[in-house]
Short mmCIF file of C-alpha atoms (C1' of nucleotides) in Angstrom, two decimals:
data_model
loop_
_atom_site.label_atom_id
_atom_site.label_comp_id
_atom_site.label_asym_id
_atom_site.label_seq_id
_atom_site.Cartn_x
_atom_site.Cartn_y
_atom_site.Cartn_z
CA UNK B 67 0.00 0.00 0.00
CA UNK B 68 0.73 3.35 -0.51
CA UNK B 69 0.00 5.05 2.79
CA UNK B 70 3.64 6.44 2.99
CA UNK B 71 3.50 7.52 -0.60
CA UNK B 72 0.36 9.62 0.15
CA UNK B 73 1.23 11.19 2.68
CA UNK B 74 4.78 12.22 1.16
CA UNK B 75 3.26 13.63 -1.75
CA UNK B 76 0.44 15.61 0.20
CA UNK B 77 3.72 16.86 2.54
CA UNK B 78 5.24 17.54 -0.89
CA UNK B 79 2.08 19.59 -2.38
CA UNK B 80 2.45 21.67 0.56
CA UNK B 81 5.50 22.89 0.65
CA UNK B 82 4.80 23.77 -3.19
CA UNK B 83 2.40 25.93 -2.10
CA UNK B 84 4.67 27.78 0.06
CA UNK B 85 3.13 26.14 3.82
CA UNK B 86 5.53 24.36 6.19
CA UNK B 87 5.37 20.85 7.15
CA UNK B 88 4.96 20.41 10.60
CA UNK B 89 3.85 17.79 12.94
CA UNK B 90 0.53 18.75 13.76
CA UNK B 91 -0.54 19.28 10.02
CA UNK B 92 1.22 15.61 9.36
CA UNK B 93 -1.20 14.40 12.03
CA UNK B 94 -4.35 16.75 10.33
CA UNK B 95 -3.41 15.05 7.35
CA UNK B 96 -3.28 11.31 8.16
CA UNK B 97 -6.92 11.86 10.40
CA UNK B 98 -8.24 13.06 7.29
CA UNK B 99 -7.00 10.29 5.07
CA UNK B 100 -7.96 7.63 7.35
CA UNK B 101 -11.31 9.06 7.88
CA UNK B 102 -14.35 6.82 6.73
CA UNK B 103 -16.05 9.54 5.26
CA UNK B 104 -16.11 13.10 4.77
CA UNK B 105 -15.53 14.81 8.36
CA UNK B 106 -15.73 18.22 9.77
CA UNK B 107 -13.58 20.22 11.42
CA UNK B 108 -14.37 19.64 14.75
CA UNK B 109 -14.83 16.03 14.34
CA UNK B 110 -10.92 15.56 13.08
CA UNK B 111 -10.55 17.92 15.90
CA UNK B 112 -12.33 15.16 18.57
CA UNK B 113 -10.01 12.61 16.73
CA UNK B 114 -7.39 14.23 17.51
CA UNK B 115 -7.71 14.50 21.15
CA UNK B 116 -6.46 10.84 22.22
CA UNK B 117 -3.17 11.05 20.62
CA UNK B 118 -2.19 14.85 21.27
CA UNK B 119 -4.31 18.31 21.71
CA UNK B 120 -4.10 20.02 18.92
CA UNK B 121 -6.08 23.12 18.89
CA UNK B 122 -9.10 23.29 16.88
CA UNK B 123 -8.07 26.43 15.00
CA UNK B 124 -4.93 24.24 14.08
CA UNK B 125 -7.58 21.69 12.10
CA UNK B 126 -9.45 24.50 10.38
CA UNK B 127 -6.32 26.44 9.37
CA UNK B 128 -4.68 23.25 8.28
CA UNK B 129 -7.78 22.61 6.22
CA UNK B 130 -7.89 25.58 4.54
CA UNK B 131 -4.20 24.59 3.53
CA UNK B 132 -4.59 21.24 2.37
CA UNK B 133 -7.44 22.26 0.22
CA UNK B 134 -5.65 24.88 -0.96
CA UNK B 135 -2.59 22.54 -2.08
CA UNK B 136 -5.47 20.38 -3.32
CA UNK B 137 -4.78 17.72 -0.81
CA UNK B 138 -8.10 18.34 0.60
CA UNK B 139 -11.76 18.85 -0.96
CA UNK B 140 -14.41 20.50 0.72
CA UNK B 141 -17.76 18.04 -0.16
CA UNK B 142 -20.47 20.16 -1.46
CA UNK B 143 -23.53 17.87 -1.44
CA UNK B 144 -23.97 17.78 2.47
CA UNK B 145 -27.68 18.48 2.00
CA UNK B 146 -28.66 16.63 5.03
CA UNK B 147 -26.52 18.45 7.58
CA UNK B 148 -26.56 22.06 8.12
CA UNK B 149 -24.31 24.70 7.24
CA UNK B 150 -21.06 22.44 8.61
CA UNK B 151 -18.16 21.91 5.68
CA UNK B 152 -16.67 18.88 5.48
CA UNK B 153 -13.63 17.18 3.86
CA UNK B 154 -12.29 14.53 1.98
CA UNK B 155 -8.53 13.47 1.55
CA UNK B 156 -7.47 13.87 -2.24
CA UNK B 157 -4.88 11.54 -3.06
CA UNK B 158 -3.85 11.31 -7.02
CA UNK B 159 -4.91 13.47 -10.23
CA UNK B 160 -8.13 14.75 -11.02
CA UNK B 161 -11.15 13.21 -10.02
CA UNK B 162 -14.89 13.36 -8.65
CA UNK B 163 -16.57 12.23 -5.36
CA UNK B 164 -19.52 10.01 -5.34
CA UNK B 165 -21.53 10.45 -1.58
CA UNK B 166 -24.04 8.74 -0.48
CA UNK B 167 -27.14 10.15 0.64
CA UNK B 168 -28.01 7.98 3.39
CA UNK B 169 -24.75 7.02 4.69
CA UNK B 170 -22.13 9.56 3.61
CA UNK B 171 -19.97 6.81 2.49
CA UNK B 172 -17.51 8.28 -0.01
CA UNK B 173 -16.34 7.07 -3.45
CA UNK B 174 -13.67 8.63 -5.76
CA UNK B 175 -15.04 8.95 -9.50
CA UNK B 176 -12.39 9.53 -12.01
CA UNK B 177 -12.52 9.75 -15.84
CA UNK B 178 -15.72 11.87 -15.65
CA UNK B 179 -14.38 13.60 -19.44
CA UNK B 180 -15.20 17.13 -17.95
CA UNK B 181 -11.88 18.70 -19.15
CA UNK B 182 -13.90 18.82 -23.10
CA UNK B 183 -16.84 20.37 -21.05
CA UNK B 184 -14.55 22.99 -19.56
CA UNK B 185 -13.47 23.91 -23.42
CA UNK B 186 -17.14 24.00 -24.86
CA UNK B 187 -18.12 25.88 -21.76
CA UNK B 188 -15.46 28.20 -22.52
CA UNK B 189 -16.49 28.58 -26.64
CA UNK B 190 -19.80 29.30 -25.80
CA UNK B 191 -19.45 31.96 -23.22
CA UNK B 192 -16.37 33.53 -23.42
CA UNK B 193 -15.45 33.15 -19.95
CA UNK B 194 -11.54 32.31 -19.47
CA UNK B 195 -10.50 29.61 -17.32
CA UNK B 196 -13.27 27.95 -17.08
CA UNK B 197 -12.96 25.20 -14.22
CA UNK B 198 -15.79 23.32 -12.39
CA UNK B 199 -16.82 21.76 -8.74
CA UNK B 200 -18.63 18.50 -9.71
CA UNK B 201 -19.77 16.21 -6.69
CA UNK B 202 -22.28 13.02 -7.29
CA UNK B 203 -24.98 11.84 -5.37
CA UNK B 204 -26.37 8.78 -4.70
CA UNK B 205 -27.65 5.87 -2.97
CA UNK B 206 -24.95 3.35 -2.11
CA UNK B 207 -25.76 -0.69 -2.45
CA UNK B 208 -25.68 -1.27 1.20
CA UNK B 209 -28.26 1.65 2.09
CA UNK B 210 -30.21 0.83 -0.96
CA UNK B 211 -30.58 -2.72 0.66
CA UNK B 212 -31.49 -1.77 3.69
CA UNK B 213 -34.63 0.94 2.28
CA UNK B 214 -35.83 -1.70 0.23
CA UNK B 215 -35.87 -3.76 3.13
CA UNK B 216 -37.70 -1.25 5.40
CA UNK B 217 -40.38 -0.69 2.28
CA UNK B 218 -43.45 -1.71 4.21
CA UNK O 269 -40.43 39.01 -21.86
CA UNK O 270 -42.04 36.07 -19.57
CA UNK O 271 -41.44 37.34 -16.43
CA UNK O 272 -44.96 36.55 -15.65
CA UNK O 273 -44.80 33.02 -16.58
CA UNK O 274 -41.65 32.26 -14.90
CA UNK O 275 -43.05 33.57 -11.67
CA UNK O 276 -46.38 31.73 -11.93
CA UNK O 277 -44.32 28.65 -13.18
CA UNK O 278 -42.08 29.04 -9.74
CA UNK O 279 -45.64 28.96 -7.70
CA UNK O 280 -47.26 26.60 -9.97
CA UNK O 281 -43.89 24.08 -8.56
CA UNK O 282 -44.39 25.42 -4.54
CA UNK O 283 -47.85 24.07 -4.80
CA UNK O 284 -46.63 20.94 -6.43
CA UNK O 285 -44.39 20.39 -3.89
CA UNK O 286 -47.38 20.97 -1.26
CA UNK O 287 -46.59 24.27 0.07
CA UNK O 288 -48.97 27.45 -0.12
CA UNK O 289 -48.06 30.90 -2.28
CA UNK O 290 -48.36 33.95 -0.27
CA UNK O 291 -47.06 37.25 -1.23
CA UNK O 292 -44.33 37.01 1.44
CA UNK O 293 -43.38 33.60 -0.90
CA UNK O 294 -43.92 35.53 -4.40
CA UNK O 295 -41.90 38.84 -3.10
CA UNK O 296 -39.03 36.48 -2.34
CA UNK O 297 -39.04 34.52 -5.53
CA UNK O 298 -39.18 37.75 -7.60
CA UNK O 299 -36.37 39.41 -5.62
CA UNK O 300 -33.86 36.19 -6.39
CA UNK O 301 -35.06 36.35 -9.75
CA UNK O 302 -34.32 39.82 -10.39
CA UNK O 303 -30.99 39.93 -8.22
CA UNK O 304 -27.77 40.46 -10.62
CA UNK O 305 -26.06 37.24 -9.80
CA UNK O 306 -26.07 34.63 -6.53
CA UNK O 307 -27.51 36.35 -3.47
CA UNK O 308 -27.77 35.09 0.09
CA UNK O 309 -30.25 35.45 2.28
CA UNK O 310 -29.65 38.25 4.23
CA UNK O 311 -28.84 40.23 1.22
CA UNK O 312 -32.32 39.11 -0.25
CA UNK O 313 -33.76 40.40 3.19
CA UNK O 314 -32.03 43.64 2.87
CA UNK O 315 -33.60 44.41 -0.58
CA UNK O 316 -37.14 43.49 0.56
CA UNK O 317 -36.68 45.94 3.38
CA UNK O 318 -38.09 49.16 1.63
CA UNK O 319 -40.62 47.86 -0.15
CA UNK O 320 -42.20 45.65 2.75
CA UNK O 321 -40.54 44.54 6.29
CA UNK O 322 -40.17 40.49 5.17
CA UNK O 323 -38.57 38.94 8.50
CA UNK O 324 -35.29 37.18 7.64
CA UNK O 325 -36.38 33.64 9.13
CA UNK O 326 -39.39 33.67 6.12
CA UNK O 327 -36.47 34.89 3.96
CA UNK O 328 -34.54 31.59 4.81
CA UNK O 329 -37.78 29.45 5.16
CA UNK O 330 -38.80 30.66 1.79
CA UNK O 331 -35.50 30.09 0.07
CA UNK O 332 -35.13 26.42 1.33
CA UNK O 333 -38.76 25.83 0.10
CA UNK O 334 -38.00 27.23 -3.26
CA UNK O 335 -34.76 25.21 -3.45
CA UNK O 336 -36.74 22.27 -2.79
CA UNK O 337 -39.11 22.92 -5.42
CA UNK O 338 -36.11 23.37 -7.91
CA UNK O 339 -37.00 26.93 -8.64
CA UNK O 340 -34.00 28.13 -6.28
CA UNK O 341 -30.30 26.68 -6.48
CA UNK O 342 -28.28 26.90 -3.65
CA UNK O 343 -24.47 27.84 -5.58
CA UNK O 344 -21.55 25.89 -4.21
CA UNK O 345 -18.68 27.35 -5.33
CA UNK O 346 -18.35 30.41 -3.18
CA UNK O 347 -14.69 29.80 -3.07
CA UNK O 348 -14.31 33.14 -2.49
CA UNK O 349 -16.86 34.21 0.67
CA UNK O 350 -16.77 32.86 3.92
CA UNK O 351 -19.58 29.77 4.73
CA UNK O 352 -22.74 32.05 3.32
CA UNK O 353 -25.11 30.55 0.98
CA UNK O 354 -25.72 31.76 -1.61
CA UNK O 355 -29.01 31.20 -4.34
CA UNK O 356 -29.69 31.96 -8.05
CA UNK O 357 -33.33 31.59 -9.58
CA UNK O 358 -34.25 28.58 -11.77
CA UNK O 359 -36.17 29.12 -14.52
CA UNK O 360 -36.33 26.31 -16.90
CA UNK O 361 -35.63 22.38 -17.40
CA UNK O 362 -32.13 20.99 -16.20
CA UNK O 363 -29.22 23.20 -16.63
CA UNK O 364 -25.55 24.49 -14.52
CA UNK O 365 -24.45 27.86 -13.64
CA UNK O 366 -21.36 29.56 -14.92
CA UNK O 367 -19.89 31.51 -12.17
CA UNK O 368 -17.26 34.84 -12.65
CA UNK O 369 -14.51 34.71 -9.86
CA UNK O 370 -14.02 38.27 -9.87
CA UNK O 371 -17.61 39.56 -10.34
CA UNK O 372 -19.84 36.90 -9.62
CA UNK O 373 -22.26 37.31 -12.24
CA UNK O 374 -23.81 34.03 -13.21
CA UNK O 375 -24.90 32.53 -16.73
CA UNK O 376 -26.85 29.26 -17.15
CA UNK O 377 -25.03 26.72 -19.29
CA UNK O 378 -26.97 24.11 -20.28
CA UNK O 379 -26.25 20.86 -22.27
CA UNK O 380 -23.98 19.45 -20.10
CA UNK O 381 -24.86 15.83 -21.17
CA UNK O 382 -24.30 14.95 -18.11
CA UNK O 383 -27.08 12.52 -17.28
CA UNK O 384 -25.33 10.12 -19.13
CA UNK O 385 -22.45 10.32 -16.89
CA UNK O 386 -24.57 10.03 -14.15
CA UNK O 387 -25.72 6.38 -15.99
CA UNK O 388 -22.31 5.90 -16.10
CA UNK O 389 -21.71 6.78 -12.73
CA UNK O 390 -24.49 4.14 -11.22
CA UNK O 391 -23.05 1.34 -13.66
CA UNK O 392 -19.63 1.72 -12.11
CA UNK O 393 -20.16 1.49 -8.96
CA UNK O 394 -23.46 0.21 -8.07
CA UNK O 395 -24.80 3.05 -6.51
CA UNK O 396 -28.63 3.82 -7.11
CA UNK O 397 -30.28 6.94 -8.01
CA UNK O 398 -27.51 8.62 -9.02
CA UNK O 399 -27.59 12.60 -9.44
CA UNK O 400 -24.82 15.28 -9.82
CA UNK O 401 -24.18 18.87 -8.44
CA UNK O 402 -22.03 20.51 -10.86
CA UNK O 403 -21.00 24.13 -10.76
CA UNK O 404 -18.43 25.80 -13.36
CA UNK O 405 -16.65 28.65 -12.80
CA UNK O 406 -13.96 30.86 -14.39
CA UNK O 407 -13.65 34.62 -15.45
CA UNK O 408 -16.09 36.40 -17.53
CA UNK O 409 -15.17 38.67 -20.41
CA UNK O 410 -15.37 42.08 -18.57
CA UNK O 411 -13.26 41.37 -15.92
CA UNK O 412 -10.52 39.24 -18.07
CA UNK O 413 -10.31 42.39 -19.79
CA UNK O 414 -9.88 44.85 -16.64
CA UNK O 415 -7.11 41.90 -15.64
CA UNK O 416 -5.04 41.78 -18.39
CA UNK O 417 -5.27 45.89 -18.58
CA UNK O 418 -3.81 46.17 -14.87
CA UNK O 419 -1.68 43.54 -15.46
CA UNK O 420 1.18 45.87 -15.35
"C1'" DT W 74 -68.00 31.61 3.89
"C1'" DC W 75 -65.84 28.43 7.52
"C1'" DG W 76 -62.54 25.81 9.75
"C1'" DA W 77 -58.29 23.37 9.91
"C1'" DC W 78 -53.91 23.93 9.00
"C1'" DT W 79 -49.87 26.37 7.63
"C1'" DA W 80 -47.16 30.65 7.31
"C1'" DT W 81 -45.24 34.70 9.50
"C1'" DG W 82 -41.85 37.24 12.21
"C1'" DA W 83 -39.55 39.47 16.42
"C1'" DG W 84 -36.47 38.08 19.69
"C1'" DA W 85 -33.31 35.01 21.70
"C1'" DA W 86 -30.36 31.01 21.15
"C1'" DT W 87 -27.27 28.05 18.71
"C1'" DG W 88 -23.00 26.79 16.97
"C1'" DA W 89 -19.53 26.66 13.33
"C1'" DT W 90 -15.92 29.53 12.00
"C1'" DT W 91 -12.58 33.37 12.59
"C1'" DA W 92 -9.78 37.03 15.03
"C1'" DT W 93 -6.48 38.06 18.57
"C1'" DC W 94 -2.13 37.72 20.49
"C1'" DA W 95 1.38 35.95 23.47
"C1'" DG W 96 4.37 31.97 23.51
"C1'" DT W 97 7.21 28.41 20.90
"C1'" DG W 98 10.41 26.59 17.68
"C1'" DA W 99 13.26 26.26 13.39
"C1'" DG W 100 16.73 28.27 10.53
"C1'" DG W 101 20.00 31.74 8.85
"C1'" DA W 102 23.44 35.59 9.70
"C1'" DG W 103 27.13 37.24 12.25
"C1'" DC I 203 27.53 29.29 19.23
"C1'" DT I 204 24.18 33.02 19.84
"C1'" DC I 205 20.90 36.27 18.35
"C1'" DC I 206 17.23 37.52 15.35
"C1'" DT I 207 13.45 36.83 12.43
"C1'" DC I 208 9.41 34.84 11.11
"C1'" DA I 209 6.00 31.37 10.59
"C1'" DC I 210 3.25 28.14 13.48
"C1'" DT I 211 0.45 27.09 17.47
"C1'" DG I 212 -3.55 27.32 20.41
"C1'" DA I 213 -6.55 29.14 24.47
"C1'" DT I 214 -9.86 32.58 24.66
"C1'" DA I 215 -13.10 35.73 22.99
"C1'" DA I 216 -15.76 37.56 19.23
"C1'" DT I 217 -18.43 37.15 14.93
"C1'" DC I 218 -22.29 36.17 12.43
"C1'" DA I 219 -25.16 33.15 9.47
"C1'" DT I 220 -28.71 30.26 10.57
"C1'" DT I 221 -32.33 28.12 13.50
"C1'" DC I 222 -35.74 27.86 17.45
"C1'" DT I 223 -39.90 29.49 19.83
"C1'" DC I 224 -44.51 30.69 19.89
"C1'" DA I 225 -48.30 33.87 19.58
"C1'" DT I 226 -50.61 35.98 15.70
"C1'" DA I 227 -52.30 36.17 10.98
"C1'" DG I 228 -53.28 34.36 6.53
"C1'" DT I 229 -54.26 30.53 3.04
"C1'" DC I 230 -56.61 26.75 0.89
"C1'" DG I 231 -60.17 23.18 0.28
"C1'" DA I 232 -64.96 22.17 1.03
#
DNA sequence: TCGACTATGAGAATGATTATCAGTGAGGAG
DNA sequence: CTCCTCACTGATAATCATTCTCATAGTCGA
């Protein structure tokens, strides 16, 4: 497995983007990459706690890095919770996040072919750097089971 | 010009979706239609003020109603702003919004063939009732321009 | 028109996020 | 080796969008 290589390159993307590397945002990282699903602030923050205190603001400035180096992704679909952001760890190239509705479970999607989209976008409207914030929705097999199950 | 239509079309939908049209609801839906580009709700509350004293919890009510409907569309890439939502008005069938980084004004793109992805999406990896939430966004003419002319 | 049911809105409460600022540590210059 | 600089850290306090409460008022179906 690749857990060291991960974490090396996400070390790697940071310093890149002009941020030190230091032990608590090693730690941010690897709570984030070993999370189940996509997790909140405060909820890496509670995580956290066992091994060593970091401070809260710690986890939302270290956030706001990693997504910024584009080791992190802030999930937009959280429909069902209220205004709370939560992330995902982003490991290789471009890709797409598949989260299910019931569950939250998370899924990477790649090859969605939106780079041509980006282009046509870009002929039609002559807006410049066109980019795009794509997440997908869905039920997964597990809950899908389970509400079929409930059906009454 | 089918302003008209698109409004009753907007409270044609609330009653669909089993909630009653008052003028509190209509004032609301016409202010996020006629707002310039994605507008939250306090900003939508501030522009009702003069005309009639709409509290700011109807304001939110109203916009979470109208987002359920599908005649409101809560924006997700408000990279730049802090955690505010943000809406834009819905008018027609399925489409995305094209959002400027510099000015925020929004276009709707539409054509995205994307429901095929989503097929593709649910074939892959055996999720069920697949749907996407897909913003783009980039730079829009106007402000390219003013860019490249400070560019010094 | 009538009645049941839903919407409204002022105020207070909630709670995630951000600002502040003194203390800490790493790294380079002398 | 020592001093200096500068970014990082984190406890506390502040901010501010959003939600709760509940008495009043309005809407829709019959």
């Amino acid at each position: 497995m690749d857990d060291r290589r991960d974490m090396a390159l996400a070390m790697d993307r940071l310093l890149a983007h002009g941020h030190a590397v230091t032990p608590q945002r090693r730690l941010v990282a690897q709570a984030l990459r070993d999370a189940a699903g996509p997790i909140s602030a405060q909820e890496l923050s509670a995580a956290l706690e066992p091994g060593r205190g970091i401070g809260q603001m710690t986890v939302y400035r270290t956030l706001a890095l990693l997504a910024d180096a584009g080791v992190a992704y802030q999930i937009a679909a959280t429909d069902a919770d209220r205004h709370l952001a939560r992330y995902v760890f982003c490991s290789g190239s471009h890709h797409h996040h598949l989260v299910c509705q019931t569950c939250h479970a998370v899924l990477e999607v790649g090859g969605c072919g939106m780079e041509s989209v980006d282009r046509d976008v870009e002929q039609r409207t002559g807006f410049a750097g066109v980019g795009h914030h794509l997440d997908f929705v869905g039920t997964c097999p597990a809950c899908a089971a389970v509400a079929s199950g409930e059906g009454h």
